[in-house]
Amino acid sequence: MAIERTLSIIKPDATKRNLTGKINAKFEEAGLRIVAQKRIHLTKAQVGTFYAVHKERPFYDELCEFMASEPVVVQVLEGESAITRNREVMGATNPSDAAEGTIRAEFAESVGENSVHGSDAPDTAAEEIAYFFAGLELVG
């Protein structure tokens, strides 16, 4: 198994409810290490750039509005097969489809307010990490 890094975002619905520690505990229990982390309040423009891949989708405007509504925690997780492991720990996008014990099954309020974001592939992870973190901030 390869050691990978992936981007994780704890979304506004979770930060507003003070769930950062509980969510991070799930990542750590799954063998992922947090090697960079910061709490930020994104502007709609920053969110729009980050989620540009979804620009043509019907949920894009609502997603941008939501992600700019409250602070988020952006972080880099590291570990064996970190991308896959993170996605398993997060659970399905729709919380009603998420497996018991996953972050979204336990904490998500809806499909749109699903508490966490995670990179879906190595190339995406590299791009997303670089969007939020300079190399010197990654201290694994």
Short mmCIF file of C-alpha atoms in Angstrom, two decimals:
data_model
loop_
_atom_site.label_atom_id
_atom_site.label_comp_id
_atom_site.label_asym_id
_atom_site.label_seq_id
_atom_site.Cartn_x
_atom_site.Cartn_y
_atom_site.Cartn_z
CA MET A 1 0.00 0.00 0.00
CA ALA A 2 1.20 3.47 -0.86
CA ILE A 3 1.33 6.40 1.56
CA GLU A 4 -0.86 9.14 0.11
CA ARG A 5 -2.13 12.56 1.02
CA THR A 6 -5.64 13.83 0.47
CA LEU A 7 -7.54 17.02 1.13
CA SER A 8 -10.31 16.99 3.70
CA ILE A 9 -12.74 19.82 4.38
CA ILE A 10 -14.97 19.93 7.42
CA LYS A 11 -17.90 21.89 6.04
CA PRO A 12 -19.92 24.77 7.56
CA ASP A 13 -22.75 22.58 8.89
CA ALA A 14 -20.22 20.64 10.98
CA THR A 15 -18.06 23.56 12.13
CA LYS A 16 -21.19 25.46 13.17
CA ARG A 17 -22.16 22.52 15.40
CA ASN A 18 -18.63 22.23 16.85
CA LEU A 19 -18.02 18.73 15.42
CA THR A 20 -14.42 19.23 14.26
CA GLY A 21 -12.90 17.15 17.06
CA LYS A 22 -15.38 14.29 16.67
CA ILE A 23 -14.83 14.18 12.91
CA ASN A 24 -11.05 14.31 13.25
CA ALA A 25 -11.18 11.50 15.79
CA LYS A 26 -12.84 9.30 13.14
CA PHE A 27 -10.04 10.06 10.65
CA GLU A 28 -7.36 9.31 13.24
CA GLU A 29 -9.08 6.10 14.37
CA ALA A 30 -9.00 4.99 10.73
CA GLY A 31 -5.22 5.40 10.64
CA LEU A 32 -5.06 8.80 8.94
CA ARG A 33 -2.76 11.54 10.26
CA ILE A 34 -3.54 15.24 10.03
CA VAL A 35 -0.37 16.78 8.57
CA ALA A 36 -1.77 20.28 7.91
CA GLN A 37 -4.87 22.06 9.15
CA LYS A 38 -6.43 25.52 9.30
CA ARG A 39 -9.79 27.11 9.93
CA ILE A 40 -10.79 29.64 7.27
CA HIS A 41 -13.86 31.51 6.06
CA LEU A 42 -14.01 31.23 2.28
CA THR A 43 -15.51 33.88 0.04
CA LYS A 44 -18.02 32.90 -2.64
CA ALA A 45 -15.34 33.62 -5.25
CA GLN A 46 -12.86 31.28 -3.56
CA VAL A 47 -15.48 28.54 -3.29
CA GLY A 48 -16.45 29.08 -6.92
CA THR A 49 -12.86 28.60 -8.03
CA PHE A 50 -12.38 25.52 -5.87
CA TYR A 51 -15.59 23.85 -7.10
CA ALA A 52 -15.28 25.09 -10.71
CA VAL A 53 -15.55 21.49 -11.95
CA HIS A 54 -19.22 21.59 -10.86
CA LYS A 55 -20.02 24.96 -12.46
CA GLU A 56 -22.54 23.53 -14.94
CA ARG A 57 -24.33 21.40 -12.35
CA PRO A 58 -27.67 22.56 -10.94
CA PHE A 59 -26.41 22.52 -7.34
CA TYR A 60 -23.35 24.74 -7.99
CA ASP A 61 -24.79 28.08 -6.80
CA GLU A 62 -26.31 26.51 -3.69
CA LEU A 63 -23.00 24.74 -2.94
CA CYS A 64 -21.04 28.00 -3.25
CA GLU A 65 -23.51 29.84 -1.02
CA PHE A 66 -23.36 27.10 1.62
CA MET A 67 -19.57 26.72 1.63
CA ALA A 68 -19.15 30.50 2.10
CA SER A 69 -21.80 30.70 4.85
CA GLU A 70 -19.60 29.76 7.84
CA PRO A 71 -15.95 28.88 8.50
CA VAL A 72 -14.58 25.54 7.32
CA VAL A 73 -11.60 23.47 8.41
CA VAL A 74 -9.29 22.51 5.56
CA GLN A 75 -6.75 19.83 6.26
CA VAL A 76 -4.42 17.32 4.69
CA LEU A 77 -4.72 13.71 5.75
CA GLU A 78 -1.88 11.25 5.23
CA GLY A 79 -1.74 7.47 5.41
CA GLU A 80 -1.84 4.23 3.48
CA SER A 81 -4.35 4.61 0.64
CA ALA A 82 -5.45 7.88 2.25
CA ILE A 83 -7.81 8.87 -0.58
CA THR A 84 -9.79 5.63 -0.43
CA ARG A 85 -9.64 5.43 3.36
CA ASN A 86 -10.91 9.01 3.72
CA ARG A 87 -13.81 8.34 1.37
CA GLU A 88 -14.73 5.19 3.32
CA VAL A 89 -14.68 7.10 6.62
CA MET A 90 -16.78 9.93 5.13
CA GLY A 91 -19.48 7.60 3.78
CA ALA A 92 -21.84 8.09 0.85
CA THR A 93 -22.68 11.66 -0.20
CA ASN A 94 -26.33 11.08 0.68
CA PRO A 95 -26.36 10.48 4.44
CA SER A 96 -29.34 8.12 4.13
CA ASP A 97 -27.12 5.87 1.96
CA ALA A 98 -24.05 6.18 4.20
CA ALA A 99 -22.91 3.14 6.16
CA GLU A 100 -23.40 3.12 9.91
CA GLY A 101 -20.49 4.67 11.77
CA THR A 102 -19.38 6.91 8.90
CA ILE A 103 -19.12 10.67 9.31
CA ARG A 104 -22.04 11.41 7.02
CA ALA A 105 -24.28 8.78 8.62
CA GLU A 106 -23.62 10.29 12.04
CA PHE A 107 -23.32 14.01 11.37
CA ALA A 108 -24.63 15.09 7.94
CA GLU A 109 -27.86 17.04 7.87
CA SER A 110 -28.69 16.48 4.18
CA VAL A 111 -27.16 15.67 0.81
CA GLY A 112 -26.11 19.31 0.46
CA GLU A 113 -25.02 19.80 4.06
CA ASN A 114 -23.07 16.57 4.37
CA SER A 115 -20.37 17.74 6.80
CA VAL A 116 -17.21 16.77 4.86
CA HIS A 117 -15.44 16.92 1.51
CA GLY A 118 -12.64 14.64 0.37
CA SER A 119 -10.54 14.38 -2.76
CA ASP A 120 -11.58 11.63 -5.17
CA ALA A 121 -8.29 10.79 -6.93
CA PRO A 122 -4.52 11.41 -6.66
CA ASP A 123 -4.50 14.21 -9.27
CA THR A 124 -7.47 15.92 -7.65
CA ALA A 125 -5.88 15.57 -4.20
CA ALA A 126 -2.67 17.23 -5.38
CA GLU A 127 -4.59 20.14 -6.96
CA GLU A 128 -6.89 20.59 -3.96
CA ILE A 129 -4.05 20.46 -1.43
CA ALA A 130 -2.10 23.05 -3.44
CA TYR A 131 -5.16 25.33 -3.51
CA PHE A 132 -5.13 25.67 0.29
CA PHE A 133 -1.59 24.86 1.46
CA ALA A 134 1.98 25.87 0.63
CA GLY A 135 4.58 23.11 0.79
CA LEU A 136 6.04 24.41 4.05
CA GLU A 137 2.67 23.99 5.76
CA LEU A 138 2.69 20.21 5.19
CA VAL A 139 4.49 18.87 8.23
CA GLY A 140 3.97 15.10 8.13
#
